[in-house]
CSV table of N, CA and C in Angstrom, one decimal:
chain,number,residue,atom,x,y,z
A,1,MET,N,-21.5,-97.2,-26.6
A,1,MET,CA,-20.7,-97.9,-25.7
A,1,MET,C,-19.4,-98.2,-25.9
A,2,ASN,N,-18.4,-97.8,-26.3
A,2,ASN,CA,-17.3,-98.2,-26.3
A,2,ASN,C,-16.4,-98.3,-25.3
A,3,GLN,N,-16.4,-98.8,-24.2
A,3,GLN,CA,-15.6,-98.9,-22.9
A,3,GLN,C,-15.3,-100.0,-22.7
A,4,ARG,N,-13.7,-99.7,-22.1
A,4,ARG,CA,-13.0,-101.1,-21.9
A,4,ARG,C,-13.0,-101.5,-20.4
A,5,VAL,N,-13.2,-102.6,-19.6
A,5,VAL,CA,-13.8,-103.1,-18.7
A,5,VAL,C,-12.2,-104.0,-18.0
A,6,LEU,N,-11.8,-103.3,-17.0
A,6,LEU,CA,-10.6,-103.9,-16.2
A,6,LEU,C,-11.3,-104.6,-15.2
A,7,ILE,N,-11.1,-106.2,-15.1
A,7,ILE,CA,-11.9,-107.1,-13.7
A,7,ILE,C,-10.5,-107.6,-13.1
A,8,VAL,N,-11.2,-107.0,-11.8
A,8,VAL,CA,-9.7,-107.1,-10.8
A,8,VAL,C,-10.6,-108.4,-9.7
A,9,GLU,N,-10.2,-109.7,-10.1
A,9,GLU,CA,-10.6,-110.7,-9.1
A,9,GLU,C,-9.9,-111.9,-9.1
A,10,ASP,N,-9.5,-112.3,-7.9
A,10,ASP,CA,-9.0,-113.2,-7.8
A,10,ASP,C,-9.5,-114.8,-7.6
A,11,GLU,N,-10.9,-114.8,-8.2
A,11,GLU,CA,-11.7,-115.8,-8.1
A,11,GLU,C,-11.5,-115.9,-9.8
A,12,PHE,N,-10.7,-117.1,-10.0
A,12,PHE,CA,-10.8,-117.2,-11.8
A,12,PHE,C,-12.2,-117.4,-12.4
A,13,LEU,N,-13.3,-118.1,-11.8
A,13,LEU,CA,-14.1,-118.5,-12.5
A,13,LEU,C,-15.3,-117.1,-12.4
A,14,ILE,N,-15.1,-116.3,-11.4
A,14,ILE,CA,-16.1,-115.3,-11.3
A,14,ILE,C,-15.4,-114.3,-12.4
A,15,ALA,N,-14.1,-114.4,-12.3
A,15,ALA,CA,-13.6,-113.1,-13.5
A,15,ALA,C,-14.0,-113.6,-14.6
A,16,LEU,N,-13.9,-115.0,-15.2
A,16,LEU,CA,-14.3,-115.2,-16.3
A,16,LEU,C,-15.7,-114.9,-16.9
A,17,ASP,N,-16.8,-115.2,-15.7
A,17,ASP,CA,-18.0,-114.6,-15.7
A,17,ASP,C,-18.3,-113.3,-16.4
A,18,LEU,N,-17.7,-112.6,-15.3
A,18,LEU,CA,-17.8,-111.2,-15.5
A,18,LEU,C,-17.5,-110.6,-17.2
A,19,GLY,N,-16.4,-111.2,-17.4
A,19,GLY,CA,-15.9,-111.2,-18.4
A,19,GLY,C,-16.6,-111.2,-19.8
A,20,ALA,N,-17.4,-112.4,-19.8
A,20,ALA,CA,-18.4,-112.8,-20.6
A,20,ALA,C,-19.4,-112.1,-20.6
A,21,THR,N,-19.8,-111.4,-19.6
A,21,THR,CA,-21.1,-110.5,-19.3
A,21,THR,C,-20.6,-109.3,-20.1
A,22,VAL,N,-19.6,-108.8,-19.7
A,22,VAL,CA,-19.0,-107.4,-20.5
A,22,VAL,C,-19.2,-107.7,-21.9
A,23,GLU,N,-18.8,-108.4,-22.6
A,23,GLU,CA,-18.6,-108.9,-24.0
A,23,GLU,C,-19.8,-108.9,-24.3
A,24,ALA,N,-20.7,-109.9,-23.8
A,24,ALA,CA,-22.2,-110.4,-24.4
A,24,ALA,C,-22.8,-108.9,-24.4
A,25,ILE,N,-22.6,-107.6,-23.6
A,25,ILE,CA,-23.3,-106.4,-24.0
A,25,ILE,C,-22.5,-105.5,-25.1
A,26,GLY,N,-21.7,-106.0,-25.3
A,26,GLY,CA,-20.6,-105.2,-26.3
A,26,GLY,C,-19.7,-104.0,-26.0
A,27,MET,N,-19.2,-104.5,-24.8
A,27,MET,CA,-18.0,-103.8,-24.3
A,27,MET,C,-17.2,-104.8,-24.5
A,28,GLN,N,-15.6,-104.2,-24.4
A,28,GLN,CA,-14.3,-105.3,-24.3
A,28,GLN,C,-13.4,-105.2,-22.8
A,29,VAL,N,-13.4,-106.5,-22.6
A,29,VAL,CA,-12.5,-106.4,-21.4
A,29,VAL,C,-10.9,-106.2,-21.4
A,30,ALA,N,-10.3,-105.3,-20.9
A,30,ALA,CA,-9.3,-104.6,-20.8
A,30,ALA,C,-8.2,-105.5,-20.5
A,31,GLY,N,-8.8,-106.4,-19.4
A,31,GLY,CA,-7.8,-107.3,-18.9
A,31,GLY,C,-8.2,-108.1,-17.5
A,32,ILE,N,-7.9,-109.3,-17.1
A,32,ILE,CA,-8.2,-109.5,-15.7
A,32,ILE,C,-6.8,-109.4,-14.8
A,33,ALA,N,-7.3,-108.9,-13.6
A,33,ALA,CA,-5.8,-108.9,-12.8
A,33,ALA,C,-6.2,-110.1,-11.4
A,34,ASN,N,-5.6,-110.4,-11.2
A,34,ASN,CA,-6.0,-111.2,-9.7
A,34,ASN,C,-5.2,-110.5,-8.3
A,35,ASN,N,-4.2,-109.2,-8.8
A,35,ASN,CA,-3.3,-108.3,-7.6
A,35,ASN,C,-3.3,-107.3,-7.9
A,36,ARG,N,-3.0,-106.5,-6.6
A,36,ARG,CA,-2.5,-105.1,-7.3
A,36,ARG,C,-1.5,-104.6,-8.9
A,37,GLU,N,-0.5,-105.4,-8.6
A,37,GLU,CA,0.4,-105.1,-9.7
A,37,GLU,C,-0.1,-105.2,-11.0
A,38,GLN,N,-0.7,-106.6,-11.3
A,38,GLN,CA,-1.3,-106.7,-12.5
A,38,GLN,C,-2.6,-105.5,-12.8
A,39,ALA,N,-2.9,-105.4,-12.1
A,39,ALA,CA,-4.2,-104.5,-12.2
A,39,ALA,C,-3.8,-102.9,-12.9
A,40,LEU,N,-2.7,-102.5,-11.9
A,40,LEU,CA,-1.8,-101.2,-12.2
A,40,LEU,C,-1.2,-101.6,-13.8
A,41,ARG,N,-0.6,-102.2,-13.8
A,41,ARG,CA,-0.1,-102.7,-15.2
A,41,ARG,C,-1.3,-102.5,-16.4
A,42,LEU,N,-2.5,-103.0,-16.1
A,42,LEU,CA,-3.5,-103.1,-17.3
A,42,LEU,C,-4.4,-101.6,-17.2
A,43,ALA,N,-4.5,-101.1,-16.2
A,43,ALA,CA,-4.9,-99.6,-16.0
A,43,ALA,C,-5.1,-98.6,-17.2
A,44,PRO,N,-4.0,-98.5,-17.7
A,44,PRO,CA,-3.8,-97.4,-19.0
A,44,PRO,C,-4.7,-97.8,-20.2
A,45,SER,N,-5.3,-99.2,-20.2
A,45,SER,CA,-6.1,-99.7,-21.4
A,45,SER,C,-7.2,-100.0,-20.5
A,46,ALA,N,-8.0,-99.3,-19.6
A,46,ALA,CA,-9.4,-99.4,-19.3
A,46,ALA,C,-9.9,-98.0,-18.9
A,47,ASP,N,-11.2,-98.5,-18.8
A,47,ASP,CA,-12.0,-97.1,-18.7
A,47,ASP,C,-13.0,-97.0,-17.4
A,48,ILE,N,-13.2,-98.5,-17.0
A,48,ILE,CA,-14.2,-98.8,-16.1
A,48,ILE,C,-13.0,-100.2,-15.1
A,49,ALA,N,-13.7,-100.2,-14.2
A,49,ALA,CA,-13.2,-101.1,-13.2
A,49,ALA,C,-13.9,-102.0,-12.1
A,50,PHE,N,-14.1,-103.4,-12.1
A,50,PHE,CA,-15.0,-103.8,-11.3
A,50,PHE,C,-13.9,-104.4,-10.1
A,51,VAL,N,-13.7,-104.0,-9.1
A,51,VAL,CA,-12.7,-104.5,-8.3
A,51,VAL,C,-13.0,-105.1,-6.9
A,52,ASP,N,-12.4,-106.5,-6.4
A,52,ASP,CA,-12.8,-106.9,-5.4
A,52,ASP,C,-12.0,-106.5,-4.4
A,53,VAL,N,-12.4,-106.5,-2.9
A,53,VAL,CA,-11.9,-106.0,-1.8
A,53,VAL,C,-10.8,-107.3,-1.5
A,54,ASN,N,-10.5,-108.3,-1.5
A,54,ASN,CA,-9.6,-109.3,-1.2
A,54,ASN,C,-9.0,-109.7,-2.2
A,55,LEU,N,-7.9,-109.2,-2.6
A,55,LEU,CA,-6.9,-109.9,-3.9
A,55,LEU,C,-5.9,-111.0,-3.6
A,56,ALA,N,-5.4,-111.9,-4.5
A,56,ALA,CA,-4.5,-112.7,-4.3
A,56,ALA,C,-3.2,-112.2,-3.5
A,57,ASP,N,-3.3,-110.8,-3.2
A,57,ASP,CA,-2.1,-110.1,-2.9
A,57,ASP,C,-2.3,-109.6,-1.2
A,58,GLY,N,-3.8,-109.9,-1.0
A,58,GLY,CA,-4.1,-109.5,0.3
A,58,GLY,C,-5.8,-108.4,0.3
A,59,ARG,N,-5.7,-107.6,1.4
A,59,ARG,CA,-6.9,-107.0,1.2
A,59,ARG,C,-6.6,-105.4,0.6
A,60,THR,N,-6.1,-105.5,-0.7
A,60,THR,CA,-5.5,-104.5,-1.3
A,60,THR,C,-6.4,-103.9,-2.5
A,61,GLY,N,-7.8,-104.1,-2.3
A,61,GLY,CA,-8.5,-103.6,-3.5
A,61,GLY,C,-9.0,-102.4,-2.9
A,62,PRO,N,-9.2,-101.8,-1.6
A,62,PRO,CA,-9.7,-100.0,-1.7
A,62,PRO,C,-8.6,-99.5,-2.1
A,63,GLU,N,-7.4,-99.6,-1.4
A,63,GLU,CA,-6.4,-98.7,-2.0
A,63,GLU,C,-6.1,-98.8,-3.7
A,64,LEU,N,-6.1,-100.2,-3.9
A,64,LEU,CA,-6.3,-100.1,-5.4
A,64,LEU,C,-7.0,-99.2,-6.2
A,65,GLY,N,-8.6,-99.5,-5.6
A,65,GLY,CA,-9.5,-98.6,-6.5
A,65,GLY,C,-9.3,-96.9,-6.3
A,66,ARG,N,-8.8,-96.7,-5.4
A,66,ARG,CA,-8.7,-95.5,-5.2
A,66,ARG,C,-7.4,-94.9,-6.3
A,67,ARG,N,-6.5,-95.7,-6.4
A,67,ARG,CA,-5.5,-95.4,-7.4
A,67,ARG,C,-5.8,-95.5,-9.1
A,68,LEU,N,-6.5,-96.6,-8.8
A,68,LEU,CA,-7.0,-96.6,-10.3
A,68,LEU,C,-8.3,-95.4,-10.8
A,69,ALA,N,-8.9,-94.8,-9.9
A,69,ALA,CA,-9.5,-93.8,-9.5
A,69,ALA,C,-8.9,-92.6,-10.2
A,70,GLU,N,-8.0,-92.4,-9.1
A,70,GLU,CA,-7.5,-91.2,-8.9
A,70,GLU,C,-6.6,-90.8,-10.0
A,71,GLU,N,-5.5,-92.1,-9.9
A,71,GLU,CA,-4.3,-91.9,-10.9
A,71,GLU,C,-4.5,-92.2,-12.4
A,72,HIS,N,-5.6,-93.3,-12.8
A,72,HIS,CA,-5.9,-93.3,-13.9
A,72,HIS,C,-7.2,-92.9,-14.4
A,73,GLY,N,-7.8,-92.2,-13.8
A,73,GLY,CA,-9.2,-92.1,-14.2
A,73,GLY,C,-10.3,-93.0,-14.8
A,74,LEU,N,-10.1,-94.2,-14.0
A,74,LEU,CA,-11.3,-95.1,-14.3
A,74,LEU,C,-12.5,-95.0,-13.3
A,75,ALA,N,-13.7,-95.4,-13.8
A,75,ALA,CA,-14.7,-95.5,-12.9
A,75,ALA,C,-14.4,-96.9,-12.4
A,76,VAL,N,-14.5,-96.8,-11.0
A,76,VAL,CA,-14.6,-97.9,-10.3
A,76,VAL,C,-15.3,-98.1,-9.5
A,77,VAL,N,-16.0,-99.6,-9.6
A,77,VAL,CA,-16.9,-100.1,-8.8
A,77,VAL,C,-16.6,-101.5,-7.8
A,78,PHE,N,-16.8,-101.4,-6.4
A,78,PHE,CA,-16.3,-102.4,-5.7
A,78,PHE,C,-17.0,-103.9,-5.7
A,79,MET,N,-17.1,-104.8,-6.4
A,79,MET,CA,-17.6,-106.1,-5.9
A,79,MET,C,-17.3,-107.0,-5.1
A,80,THR,N,-17.9,-107.1,-3.9
A,80,THR,CA,-17.3,-107.9,-2.7
A,80,THR,C,-18.7,-108.8,-2.1
A,81,GLY,N,-17.5,-109.4,-1.3
A,81,GLY,CA,-19.0,-110.2,-0.7
A,81,GLY,C,-19.2,-109.6,0.8
A,82,ASN,N,-18.2,-108.5,1.3
A,82,ASN,CA,-18.5,-107.9,2.5
A,82,ASN,C,-18.7,-106.3,2.3
A,83,PRO,N,-19.8,-105.6,1.5
A,83,PRO,CA,-19.5,-104.3,1.4
A,83,PRO,C,-19.5,-103.4,2.5
A,84,GLU,N,-19.2,-104.0,3.6
A,84,GLU,CA,-19.3,-102.9,4.9
A,84,GLU,C,-17.9,-102.7,4.9
A,85,THR,N,-16.9,-103.5,4.5
A,85,THR,CA,-15.7,-103.2,4.4
A,85,THR,C,-15.2,-101.7,3.8
A,86,VAL,N,-16.0,-101.4,2.9
A,86,VAL,CA,-16.0,-100.0,2.2
A,86,VAL,C,-17.1,-99.0,2.2
A,87,ALA,N,-17.8,-99.3,3.5
A,87,ALA,CA,-19.0,-98.7,3.6
A,87,ALA,C,-18.8,-97.1,3.6
A,88,GLY,N,-17.8,-97.1,3.9
A,88,GLY,CA,-17.4,-95.5,4.4
A,88,GLY,C,-17.0,-94.7,2.9
A,89,GLY,N,-16.8,-95.5,1.9
A,89,GLY,CA,-16.5,-94.5,0.8
A,89,GLY,C,-14.9,-95.1,0.3
A,90,VAL,N,-14.5,-95.0,-0.6
A,90,VAL,CA,-13.3,-95.2,-1.2
A,90,VAL,C,-13.2,-94.1,-2.2
A,91,ARG,N,-12.1,-92.9,-1.5
A,91,ARG,CA,-11.9,-91.5,-2.4
A,91,ARG,C,-11.8,-91.9,-4.0
A,92,GLY,N,-12.5,-91.6,-4.9
A,92,GLY,CA,-12.8,-91.6,-6.2
A,92,GLY,C,-13.5,-92.7,-6.6
A,93,ALA,N,-14.1,-93.6,-6.0
A,93,ALA,CA,-14.8,-94.7,-6.7
A,93,ALA,C,-16.0,-94.6,-6.7
A,94,VAL,N,-17.1,-95.0,-7.3
A,94,VAL,CA,-17.9,-94.6,-7.3
A,94,VAL,C,-19.2,-95.4,-6.8
A,95,GLY,N,-18.7,-96.9,-6.3
A,95,GLY,CA,-19.9,-97.2,-5.0
A,95,GLY,C,-19.5,-99.1,-5.1
A,96,VAL,N,-20.1,-99.5,-4.6
A,96,VAL,CA,-19.8,-101.1,-4.3
A,96,VAL,C,-21.3,-101.7,-4.4
A,97,VAL,N,-21.4,-102.9,-5.0
A,97,VAL,CA,-22.5,-104.1,-4.8
A,97,VAL,C,-21.8,-105.3,-4.0
A,98,GLN,N,-22.6,-105.9,-3.5
A,98,GLN,CA,-22.7,-107.3,-2.9
A,98,GLN,C,-22.5,-108.5,-3.9
A,99,LYS,N,-21.8,-109.2,-3.6
A,99,LYS,CA,-21.7,-110.5,-4.5
A,99,LYS,C,-22.9,-111.6,-3.8
A,100,PRO,N,-22.9,-112.5,-4.6
A,100,PRO,CA,-22.9,-112.5,-5.9
A,100,PRO,C,-23.6,-111.5,-6.8
A,101,VAL,N,-23.2,-111.5,-8.0
A,101,VAL,CA,-23.6,-110.2,-8.7
A,101,VAL,C,-24.2,-110.9,-10.2
A,102,MET,N,-25.4,-110.8,-10.2
A,102,MET,CA,-26.1,-111.1,-11.6
A,102,MET,C,-25.6,-110.5,-12.8
A,103,PRO,N,-25.8,-111.1,-13.8
A,103,PRO,CA,-25.7,-110.4,-14.9
A,103,PRO,C,-26.1,-109.2,-15.3
A,104,SER,N,-27.6,-109.5,-14.9
A,104,SER,CA,-28.5,-108.1,-15.2
A,104,SER,C,-28.0,-107.0,-14.8
A,105,LEU,N,-27.4,-107.2,-13.4
A,105,LEU,CA,-26.6,-106.3,-12.4
A,105,LEU,C,-25.4,-105.7,-13.2
A,106,VAL,N,-24.7,-106.5,-13.5
A,106,VAL,CA,-23.2,-106.0,-14.6
A,106,VAL,C,-24.1,-105.5,-15.6
A,107,GLU,N,-24.9,-105.5,-16.1
A,107,GLU,CA,-25.3,-104.7,-17.7
A,107,GLU,C,-25.8,-103.4,-17.0
A,108,GLN,N,-26.6,-103.5,-15.7
A,108,GLN,CA,-26.8,-102.3,-15.7
A,108,GLN,C,-25.9,-101.3,-15.1
A,109,LEU,N,-24.9,-101.7,-14.1
A,109,LEU,CA,-23.6,-101.3,-13.8
A,109,LEU,C,-22.7,-100.5,-14.9
A,110,LEU,N,-22.7,-101.1,-15.8
A,110,LEU,CA,-21.9,-101.0,-17.2
A,110,LEU,C,-22.7,-99.6,-17.7
A,111,LYS,N,-24.1,-99.7,-18.3
A,111,LYS,CA,-24.7,-98.7,-18.7
A,111,LYS,C,-24.4,-97.6,-17.8
A,112,TYR,N,-24.6,-97.4,-16.5
A,112,TYR,CA,-24.5,-96.1,-16.0
A,112,TYR,C,-23.1,-95.9,-15.7
A,113,LEU,N,-22.0,-96.7,-15.6
A,113,LEU,CA,-20.6,-96.3,-15.6
A,113,LEU,C,-20.5,-95.5,-16.8
A,114,ALA,N,-20.9,-96.5,-18.0
A,114,ALA,CA,-20.2,-95.7,-19.1
A,114,ALA,C,-21.3,-94.3,-19.6
A,115,ALA,N,-22.3,-94.1,-19.2
A,115,ALA,CA,-23.1,-92.7,-19.2
A,115,ALA,C,-22.7,-91.8,-18.4
A,116,ARG,N,-22.2,-92.3,-17.1
A,116,ARG,CA,-21.6,-91.2,-16.3
A,116,ARG,C,-20.1,-90.7,-16.8
A,117,ARG,N,-19.6,-91.6,-17.1
A,117,ARG,CA,-18.4,-91.1,-18.3
A,117,ARG,C,-18.1,-90.0,-19.1
A,118,VAL,N,-19.4,-90.2,-19.8
A,118,VAL,CA,-19.3,-89.3,-20.9
A,118,VAL,C,-20.3,-87.8,-20.3
A,119,GLY,N,-20.8,-88.2,-19.3
A,119,GLY,CA,-21.7,-86.8,-18.8
A,119,GLY,C,-23.1,-87.0,-18.9
A,120,ARG,N,-23.6,-88.2,-19.3
A,120,ARG,CA,-24.9,-88.0,-19.5
A,120,ARG,C,-25.6,-88.7,-18.3
A,121,PHE,N,-27.3,-88.5,-18.1
A,121,PHE,CA,-28.1,-88.8,-17.1
A,121,PHE,C,-27.9,-90.4,-17.3
A,122,ALA,N,-28.0,-91.3,-16.0
A,122,ALA,CA,-28.4,-92.7,-16.0
A,122,ALA,C,-28.9,-92.9,-14.6
A,123,VAL,N,-29.4,-93.6,-14.8
A,123,VAL,CA,-30.1,-94.1,-13.2
A,123,VAL,C,-29.3,-95.0,-12.6
A,124,VAL,N,-28.9,-94.9,-11.2
A,124,VAL,CA,-28.1,-95.6,-10.5
A,124,VAL,C,-28.8,-96.5,-10.5
A,125,PRO,N,-28.3,-98.0,-10.4
A,125,PRO,CA,-28.7,-99.7,-10.1
A,125,PRO,C,-29.1,-99.4,-8.6
A,126,ALA,N,-30.2,-99.9,-8.4
A,126,ALA,CA,-30.9,-100.0,-7.2
A,126,ALA,C,-29.7,-101.1,-6.0
A,127,GLN,N,-29.4,-101.7,-6.6
A,127,GLN,CA,-28.1,-102.7,-5.7
A,127,GLN,C,-26.9,-102.2,-5.4
A,128,MET,N,-26.6,-101.1,-5.9
A,128,MET,CA,-25.4,-100.2,-5.9
A,128,MET,C,-25.5,-99.3,-4.7
A,129,THR,N,-24.5,-99.5,-3.7
A,129,THR,CA,-24.4,-98.1,-2.6
A,129,THR,C,-23.3,-97.2,-3.4
A,130,VAL,N,-23.9,-96.3,-3.5
A,130,VAL,CA,-22.9,-95.0,-4.1
A,130,VAL,C,-22.3,-94.2,-2.9
A,131,PHE,N,-20.9,-93.9,-3.3
A,131,PHE,CA,-20.1,-93.2,-2.4
A,131,PHE,C,-20.4,-91.6,-2.7
A,132,THR,N,-20.5,-91.2,-1.5
A,132,THR,CA,-20.3,-89.5,-2.0
A,132,THR,C,-19.3,-88.6,-2.0
């Protein structure tokens, strides 16, 4: 599971907690960004992205997620307190989970996304709404 994870989150403590969980299961944090510009700069060094909807530069998460998926080939999952804001789906993104996100769910998501990236079967985490 040698995947690099980009964390796009404007709440620093949440980002640090996500990063610790990513590293605890043996994956690498490609970087932490709190806005669109930082995330796009870090995108080439990542495989997976956890993206909040509301970032330091506004509600830029949905468009950013689409760009990370379509232009950079990242597996994107939104993590937000308001999943209904992306309930209709975001082109290219995998899905959305509602905050707060427990470490066990982060681990399930990472295993699912890593398997999906290499074409292996994996069970979709029950708490994730998958985009069609």
